[in-house]
Amino acid sequence: MTQVNELLIGIDVGGTFTDAIVFDTREGTLLAAFKIASSPSDPGQAVVAAIEKISQTVDVRGAVVCHGTTVGTNTLIERKGSRTALLTTSGFTDVVELRRQDRPKLYGFDVRISEPLAPRELRYAVEERVAADGEIVRPLQDVTELIGRVRKSGASAVAICLLHSYANGAHEQELADAVAAAWPEAYVSRSSDICPEFGEYERSSTTLVNAYIGQAVSGYVSSLDRNLRDKGIKRFLIVKSNGGLTSPENAARYPVHLIESGPAAQLTATAAFARATGRPNLIAFDMGGTTAKAGVIRGGQPEMTSEFYADRLVDGLEVGGYAIRSSVLDLVEIGAGGGSIAFIDEANVLKVGPRSAGANPGPACYSRGGDLPTVTDAHAVIGTLNAELFADSGVRFDRAAAVDAIKRHIADPLGWSVVRAAYSIIDIAVANMAEMVRLATTHRGLDPRDFSLLASGGAGPLHATAVGHEIGAREVLIPPFPGMFSALGATLGPVRHEVTQTVFRDLKSFDPGQLKDIFAQLSVRADKILSAEPQGAARPSPERIAEARFAGQLFQLKVPLGCEGEPLPAIEEIERRFRDSYRNEYGFELPDARVQIVNCRLIASIDLGYRGDHLFAPGERRSGGAKPSRRVAFLTRDGDEVAMPVYRVADALGCSLTGPGIIEHSGSTVWIHGEQVAQIGASGQVTVALTGGSR
């Protein structure tokens, strides 16, 4: 067993596979990268299993484990959260049901709206009132009888969201203390801690989601932390939705910040790749067994948003979802993965997804009991996936089962050949993913032709050149270790927390001292959160941001105000920065409009010094083409069988190859179509120019 002084492990749990990547940070070397089957009933089992597999060759004592998780997301989507009560100001108990009174489809007659996580019988009115400026209008009344009723309701979690608590959270704190004293086993979330921002619905929804998933997430991270410590792991960190890392203690307190944990890790890795390779503008395309995700990197940084709606798609239909006001990497996600099930709808039309076979029973060709046709089965039929590719994954690959599933459920009912059905499944999946990429780019005013498409995930590289061709991207990039790219991304982020305070004042009504006091208060809050985090090599220097808008408008722009310790800009300079930003964003100015500061935000980061960027360093090209390691039977669209060359990326570093061909690449498969040319870099990066070639 190898003894490593500074071991760094990244683990990402997906719906079908759990990925792991292992570094020796002192030597800068990669020790292992692999996939194992996920354990959906208890995702932590797969994490422990990955650590045990690593420990067979490397001493894991003293290691740091960084983990991307979907536990919070799955708890919300599967409605397996706690029975949650909402305590709110009298007269406002229906805010979470009224929402913004908007509809996903304005003129649809079959509109479905996400049900409130706290049904009406679990929404309780609290007698109190705080004004918008924080003044107490009516003191909090005795809540002893109220708490007794909540306990008898069968709830095990409590969300507290009182009117205007962002301006004065005293009543919320008093109520939370009373609940904790009378009912210590309850999981309690209060909005003045979770989301102290204006916007009654968004604040209520965010706090309610936090309470709803809180017990599941806190139980998961606490149990996993104990298990890993028993194995000698020194430090356990979890990926947040903003791409940063956090401790188990803060993850348990703010589980709503983990909703996009897994996808965020992939976007973090893509941004690191962009900076390391000098490609500042990338489209990140990730496809696993259950979902596909797309995000945008501009100027080497991922796009961020401060609000999103979780679980907004159910069975392919827009249902509104749940508003979460939290910093998150901006992603578009659809139910299109390797396990997406193909079916024939009521109109006798072939559809693919969003329902997935998942890890259990999985695609038919995985021999785990699945008998429905999936995208993975379609590739098994035509030969782009074969048994040799799964030799070390624990999957017993069975092409005949895939042929039978597609024949029975798709080909025979439609009167098609099995090959035609398989290609049709793949084409529909590609079209779905291309539309997803357009949602992340074209629908937001960005031209995909100005970007390179970087593909990762177990199934992303298999579809990358087809998706890139469909959207008009100039090239497709496959990074080193594409099948474990999210696990790699989990190790690349700093500890990152954001604290916000709504202020809602005209900019010119501030004097510099008042603004300084607000950020000083935010700094105190940030320090309390960071006290539960590991310390980096240097003291964090939080970034100050003002969120401003013109009076009467509904949306804000972020105005950087420098880092803590630097002098704050003058009020006139802040206004100039806002007006410049507004002009750049919208193309015009409102010279007579007043500028308002809505929120002040402090972003505190701790650089832990973990680096994996060297994995992306380009190397020298070698002369000559790559030589295939073997050939496999491949079925063309016409049903003809040809011998498809298969290349191992490790044998072709620095070489180029011309399609058609398959590249085996670190937990994934790259499909190069006819006449496309792929250049394989010394680091394992695959670059495919899309100026020519066919599908």
XYZ file of N, CA and C in Angstrom, residues 427-593:
501
model
N -30.894 10.133 -32.491
C -31.158 11.432 -33.126
C -32.065 12.304 -32.270
N -33.099 11.711 -31.674
C -34.011 12.485 -30.833
C -33.283 12.971 -29.581
N -32.460 12.104 -28.986
C -31.689 12.518 -27.810
C -30.768 13.684 -28.157
N -30.111 13.620 -29.314
C -29.222 14.705 -29.747
C -30.015 15.992 -29.962
N -31.188 15.886 -30.589
C -32.019 17.072 -30.813
C -32.454 17.693 -29.491
N -32.806 16.850 -28.513
C -33.195 17.365 -27.194
C -32.042 18.112 -26.532
N -30.851 17.543 -26.641
C -29.698 18.176 -25.996
C -29.255 19.434 -26.736
N -29.391 19.443 -28.058
C -29.065 20.649 -28.814
C -30.005 21.787 -28.420
N -31.281 21.487 -28.225
C -32.227 22.511 -27.789
C -31.887 22.997 -26.388
N -31.413 22.093 -25.526
C -30.973 22.493 -24.191
C -29.815 23.483 -24.283
N -28.855 23.219 -25.160
C -27.725 24.123 -25.327
C -28.203 25.473 -25.858
N -29.173 25.464 -26.743
C -29.713 26.734 -27.252
C -30.396 27.522 -26.140
N -31.047 26.830 -25.214
C -31.658 27.519 -24.083
C -30.608 28.248 -23.252
N -29.415 27.670 -23.174
C -28.328 28.281 -22.396
C -27.579 29.347 -23.175
N -27.787 29.405 -24.493
C -27.017 30.345 -25.321
C -27.946 31.230 -26.157
N -28.501 30.699 -27.221
C -29.296 31.498 -28.158
C -30.442 32.218 -27.466
N -31.133 31.533 -26.556
C -32.265 32.143 -25.864
C -31.822 33.238 -24.903
N -30.515 33.353 -24.676
C -29.991 34.401 -23.798
C -29.130 35.394 -24.575
N -29.301 35.395 -25.889
C -28.612 36.370 -26.719
C -27.185 36.023 -27.060
N -26.777 34.775 -26.882
C -25.420 34.342 -27.190
C -25.437 33.456 -28.430
N -24.431 33.587 -29.262
C -24.323 32.813 -30.492
C -23.417 31.604 -30.248
N -23.943 30.371 -30.351
C -23.098 29.179 -30.121
C -21.893 29.111 -31.040
N -21.962 29.786 -32.189
C -20.839 29.756 -33.125
C -19.624 30.499 -32.592
N -19.820 31.292 -31.539
C -18.707 32.008 -30.922
C -18.043 31.197 -29.812
N -18.502 29.960 -29.619
C -18.028 29.152 -28.503
C -17.496 27.809 -28.992
N -16.672 27.210 -28.161
C -16.318 25.801 -28.306
C -17.183 25.007 -27.335
N -17.540 23.807 -27.714
C -18.361 22.937 -26.871
C -17.454 21.968 -26.139
N -17.449 22.030 -24.803
C -16.672 21.087 -24.007
C -17.619 20.048 -23.425
N -17.370 18.794 -23.726
C -18.285 17.720 -23.322
C -17.648 16.828 -22.278
N -18.450 16.444 -21.278
C -17.969 15.563 -20.223
C -19.118 14.698 -19.743
N -18.844 13.909 -18.703
C -19.833 12.949 -18.229
C -19.661 11.629 -18.944
N -20.292 10.599 -18.421
C -20.141 9.287 -19.024
C -20.652 9.215 -20.446
N -21.716 9.980 -20.765
C -22.327 9.917 -22.091
C -22.109 11.168 -22.918
N -21.576 12.256 -22.321
C -21.395 13.501 -23.065
C -20.509 13.367 -24.291
N -19.289 12.815 -24.166
C -18.415 12.696 -25.327
C -18.978 11.793 -26.434
N -19.848 10.869 -26.064
C -20.449 9.984 -27.063
C -21.358 10.758 -28.017
N -21.945 11.856 -27.527
C -22.881 12.642 -28.332
C -22.334 14.009 -28.707
N -21.121 14.332 -28.278
C -20.626 15.705 -28.364
C -20.511 16.214 -29.794
N -19.925 15.436 -30.699
C -19.723 15.946 -32.049
C -21.057 16.129 -32.763
N -22.031 15.274 -32.460
C -23.357 15.430 -33.062
C -24.057 16.673 -32.527
N -23.991 16.890 -31.217
C -24.607 18.077 -30.626
C -23.901 19.334 -31.113
N -22.550 19.310 -31.150
C -21.797 20.457 -31.635
C -22.132 20.800 -33.070
N -22.268 19.787 -33.908
C -22.649 20.000 -35.312
C -24.038 20.622 -35.392
N -24.943 20.167 -34.541
C -26.332 20.640 -34.563
C -26.425 22.122 -34.189
N -25.622 22.580 -33.230
C -25.727 23.965 -32.764
C -24.788 24.904 -33.500
N -23.893 24.364 -34.315
C -22.980 25.209 -35.075
C -21.737 25.625 -34.327
N -21.355 24.893 -33.271
C -20.138 25.215 -32.534
C -18.923 25.043 -33.446
N -17.870 25.826 -33.173
C -16.715 25.776 -34.061
C -15.828 24.566 -33.817
N -15.851 24.043 -32.599
C -15.067 22.856 -32.302
C -15.646 22.179 -31.062
N -15.325 20.914 -30.914
C -15.714 20.145 -29.738
C -14.447 19.764 -28.994
N -14.486 19.936 -27.677
C -13.351 19.601 -26.826
C -13.764 18.524 -25.840
N -12.936 17.531 -25.690
C -13.113 16.518 -24.654
C -11.938 16.666 -23.706
N -12.170 17.026 -22.448
C -11.054 17.290 -21.533
C -10.425 15.999 -21.035
N -9.285 16.074 -20.384
C -8.755 14.884 -19.713
C -9.760 14.373 -18.682
N -9.860 13.079 -18.561
C -10.744 12.419 -17.595
C -12.195 12.899 -17.716
N -12.766 12.836 -18.909
C -14.121 13.376 -19.110
C -15.185 12.643 -18.313
N -15.004 11.327 -18.112
C -15.998 10.572 -17.368
C -16.006 10.880 -15.893
N -14.920 11.475 -15.388
C -14.822 11.842 -13.969
C -14.649 13.351 -13.809
N -15.124 14.124 -14.788
C -14.853 15.552 -14.816
C -15.509 16.284 -13.643
N -16.715 15.874 -13.253
C -17.361 16.507 -12.104
C -16.618 16.171 -10.817
N -16.108 14.950 -10.713
C -15.306 14.588 -9.538
C -14.047 15.441 -9.479
N -13.429 15.694 -10.646
C -12.270 16.581 -10.703
C -12.666 18.000 -10.287
N -13.807 18.490 -10.806
C -14.268 19.837 -10.470
C -14.551 20.015 -8.996
N -14.942 18.935 -8.330
C -15.215 19.021 -6.892
C -13.979 19.421 -6.108
N -12.800 19.151 -6.642
C -11.550 19.453 -5.924
C -10.988 20.830 -6.254
N -11.584 21.534 -7.217
C -10.967 22.756 -7.735
C -11.527 24.042 -7.150
N -12.638 23.978 -6.431
C -13.253 25.196 -5.924
C -12.692 25.614 -4.574
N -12.776 26.909 -4.253
C -12.433 27.358 -2.906
C -13.633 27.177 -1.981
N -13.436 27.280 -0.698
C -14.567 27.463 0.213
C -15.179 28.813 -0.133
N -16.490 28.853 -0.322
C -17.130 30.095 -0.782
C -18.491 30.262 -0.119
N -18.689 31.411 0.494
C -19.980 31.749 1.100
C -20.338 33.183 0.735
N -21.618 33.420 0.574
C -22.112 34.758 0.295
C -23.147 35.138 1.343
N -23.041 36.347 1.853
C -24.033 36.878 2.789
C -24.576 38.171 2.202
N -25.870 38.386 2.395
C -26.563 39.501 1.754
C -27.429 40.223 2.765
N -27.610 41.513 2.548
C -28.528 42.293 3.365
C -29.290 43.267 2.475
N -30.616 43.200 2.526
C -31.437 44.167 1.801
C -31.381 45.516 2.511
N -31.182 46.581 1.737
C -31.133 47.929 2.322
C -32.189 48.861 1.720
N -32.428 48.754 0.411
C -33.515 49.454 -0.264
C -33.510 50.965 -0.010
N -32.463 51.631 -0.474
C -32.373 53.079 -0.279
C -31.787 53.726 -1.526
N -32.188 54.979 -1.756
C -31.559 55.745 -2.827
C -30.074 55.877 -2.536
N -29.287 55.714 -3.576
C -27.837 55.743 -3.401
C -27.368 57.057 -2.781
N -27.939 58.168 -3.207
C -27.469 59.467 -2.741
C -27.895 59.773 -1.310
N -28.746 58.915 -0.713
C -29.107 59.124 0.692
C -28.079 58.518 1.640
N -27.119 57.759 1.086
C -26.062 57.158 1.905
C -24.940 58.157 2.124
N -24.303 58.017 3.262
C -22.971 58.601 3.382
C -21.997 57.428 3.501
N -20.734 57.620 3.185
C -19.774 56.494 3.160
C -19.734 55.704 4.457
N -19.959 56.372 5.584
C -19.914 55.670 6.861
C -21.031 54.663 7.009
N -22.233 55.002 6.521
C -23.368 54.079 6.619
C -23.117 52.833 5.782
N -22.607 53.021 4.572
C -22.320 51.876 3.711
C -21.228 51.007 4.324
N -20.244 51.641 4.923
C -19.168 50.903 5.580
C -19.708 50.065 6.732
N -20.663 50.624 7.499
C -21.251 49.893 8.628
C -22.010 48.659 8.154
N -22.730 48.778 7.028
C -23.493 47.640 6.501
C -22.547 46.499 6.140
N -21.457 46.823 5.459
C -20.509 45.768 5.081
C -19.769 45.220 6.299
N -19.586 46.039 7.320
C -18.965 45.537 8.550
C -19.865 44.503 9.215
N -21.185 44.745 9.209
C -22.132 43.781 9.769
C -22.147 42.487 8.954
N -22.073 42.634 7.626
C -22.003 41.443 6.778
C -20.724 40.657 7.055
N -19.637 41.358 7.320
C -18.364 40.694 7.605
C -18.452 39.866 8.878
N -19.155 40.374 9.876
C -19.340 39.620 11.121
C -20.108 38.333 10.841
N -21.170 38.427 10.035
C -21.941 37.224 9.682
C -21.090 36.233 8.904
N -20.302 36.746 7.973
C -19.452 35.857 7.174
C -18.418 35.159 8.047
N -17.844 35.878 9.004
C -16.842 35.285 9.887
C -17.430 34.139 10.710
N -18.689 34.283 11.141
C -19.331 33.213 11.907
C -19.495 31.959 11.063
N -19.857 32.149 9.788
C -20.007 30.995 8.897
C -18.640 30.372 8.607
N -17.640 31.208 8.357
C -16.303 30.701 8.024
C -15.615 30.034 9.202
N -16.085 30.302 10.406
C -15.470 29.678 11.576
C -15.634 28.164 11.577
N -16.616 27.653 10.828
C -16.827 26.208 10.723
C -16.113 25.605 9.522
N -15.293 26.412 8.841
C -14.612 25.955 7.638
C -13.119 25.794 7.896
N -12.443 24.978 7.082
C -10.984 24.883 7.193
C -10.340 26.198 6.780
N -9.194 26.483 7.328
C -8.501 27.727 7.018
C -7.491 27.505 5.899
N -7.401 28.469 5.001
C -6.469 28.374 3.888
C -5.113 28.949 4.241
N -4.295 29.054 3.209
C -2.941 29.559 3.414
C -2.934 31.052 3.712
N -3.952 31.781 3.218
C -4.018 33.224 3.433
C -5.397 33.590 3.974
N -5.441 34.681 4.719
C -6.713 35.139 5.257
C -7.624 35.576 4.108
N -8.901 35.196 4.141
C -9.791 35.580 3.046
C -9.973 37.086 2.971
N -10.119 37.593 1.753
C -10.373 39.016 1.533
C -11.709 39.139 0.819
N -12.808 39.251 1.571
C -14.134 39.201 0.960
C -14.358 40.297 -0.081
N -15.115 39.945 -1.103
C -15.449 40.860 -2.186
C -16.782 41.544 -1.882
N -16.825 42.871 -2.016
C -18.031 43.640 -1.732
C -18.772 43.952 -3.031
N -20.087 43.780 -2.994
C -20.914 44.044 -4.174
C -22.172 44.789 -3.742
N -22.548 45.803 -4.505
C -23.839 46.466 -4.330
C -24.750 46.052 -5.485
N -25.961 45.641 -5.165
C -26.950 45.315 -6.193
C -27.865 46.525 -6.342
N -27.783 47.158 -7.509
C -28.443 48.449 -7.707
C -29.367 48.410 -8.919
N -30.283 49.378 -8.958
C -31.212 49.514 -10.071
C -31.710 50.957 -10.108
N -32.364 51.315 -11.189
C -33.042 52.600 -11.238
C -34.357 52.495 -10.481
N -34.750 53.567 -9.797
C -35.989 53.578 -9.018
C -37.171 53.199 -9.904
N -37.999 52.281 -9.395
C -39.176 51.847 -10.131
C -38.957 50.594 -10.952
N -37.710 50.153 -11.122
C -37.444 48.937 -11.883
C -37.492 47.718 -10.961
N -37.519 46.533 -11.571
C -37.698 45.303 -10.804
C -36.439 44.459 -10.704
N -35.421 44.746 -11.502
C -34.237 43.896 -11.532
C -32.983 44.722 -11.270
N -32.003 44.057 -10.637
C -30.780 44.733 -10.218
C -29.580 44.299 -11.047
N -28.580 45.144 -11.062
C -27.273 44.809 -11.603
C -26.252 44.839 -10.471
N -25.245 43.988 -10.582
C -24.219 43.921 -9.547
C -23.096 44.917 -9.844
N -22.766 45.704 -8.837
C -21.713 46.706 -8.966
C -20.584 46.351 -8.003
N -19.412 45.932 -8.489
C -18.291 45.603 -7.597
C -17.805 46.840 -6.846
N -17.534 46.670 -5.546
C -17.064 47.765 -4.705
C -15.708 47.460 -4.082
N -14.953 46.531 -4.689
C -13.630 46.220 -4.174
C -13.680 45.209 -3.045
N -12.534 44.919 -2.485
C -12.422 43.920 -1.431
C -12.368 44.570 -0.057
N -12.731 43.792 0.934
C -12.667 44.270 2.310
C -11.226 44.666 2.640
N -11.094 45.786 3.324
C -9.765 46.309 3.621
C -9.385 47.453 2.716
N -9.990 47.502 1.507
C -9.783 48.626 0.601
C -10.807 49.720 0.918
N -10.495 50.972 0.650
C -11.485 52.039 0.855
C -12.691 51.832 -0.062
N -13.880 52.092 0.455
C -15.071 52.019 -0.379
C -15.052 53.151 -1.401
N -15.529 52.909 -2.622
C -15.606 54.003 -3.596
C -16.548 55.103 -3.102
N -16.329 56.307 -3.570
C -17.232 57.406 -3.255
C -18.602 57.136 -3.859
N -19.624 57.756 -3.301
C -20.990 57.560 -3.783
C -21.090 57.894 -5.272
N -20.425 58.964 -5.694
C -20.464 59.364 -7.105
C -19.817 58.293 -7.995
N -18.760 57.667 -7.490
C -18.093 56.617 -8.258
C -18.972 55.380 -8.360
N -19.695 55.034 -7.281
C -20.608 53.886 -7.325
C -21.702 54.126 -8.362
N -22.234 55.351 -8.402
C -23.278 55.659 -9.390
C -22.724 55.573 -10.803
N -21.510 56.076 -11.001
C -20.918 55.993 -12.338
C -20.741 54.546 -12.780
N -20.261 53.692 -11.854
C -20.073 52.279 -12.199
C -21.406 51.623 -12.556
N -22.451 51.960 -11.796
C -23.753 51.370 -12.100
C -24.243 51.825 -13.471
N -24.152 53.113 -13.743
C -24.656 53.617 -15.021
C -23.865 53.039 -16.192
N -22.568 52.878 -16.040
C -21.760 52.240 -17.090
C -22.200 50.797 -17.298
N -22.430 50.079 -16.194
C -22.860 48.689 -16.288
C -24.230 48.589 -16.948
N -25.123 49.505 -16.593
C -26.468 49.494 -17.175
C -26.410 49.746 -18.683
N -25.563 50.689 -19.074
C -25.433 51.000 -20.498
C -24.846 49.813 -21.262
N -23.871 49.145 -20.669
C -23.276 47.980 -21.328
C -24.271 46.836 -21.450
N -25.135 46.687 -20.446
C -26.082 45.573 -20.440
C -27.267 45.824 -21.371
N -27.794 47.055 -21.345
C -29.047 47.315 -22.060
C -28.899 48.245 -23.263
N -27.757 48.897 -23.411
C -27.525 49.710 -24.586
C -28.047 51.125 -24.508
N -28.571 51.536 -23.372
C -29.042 52.909 -23.232
C -28.936 53.323 -21.769
N -29.203 54.589 -21.493
C -29.081 55.166 -20.164
C -30.370 55.865 -19.786
N -30.581 56.085 -18.485
C -31.704 56.874 -17.983
C -31.111 57.991 -17.124
N -30.673 59.071 -17.749
C -29.887 60.085 -17.032
C -30.630 60.766 -15.890
N -31.963 60.832 -15.964
C -32.713 61.536 -14.928
C -33.245 60.605 -13.838
N -33.033 59.306 -13.967
C -33.574 58.350 -13.000
C -32.671 58.254 -11.776
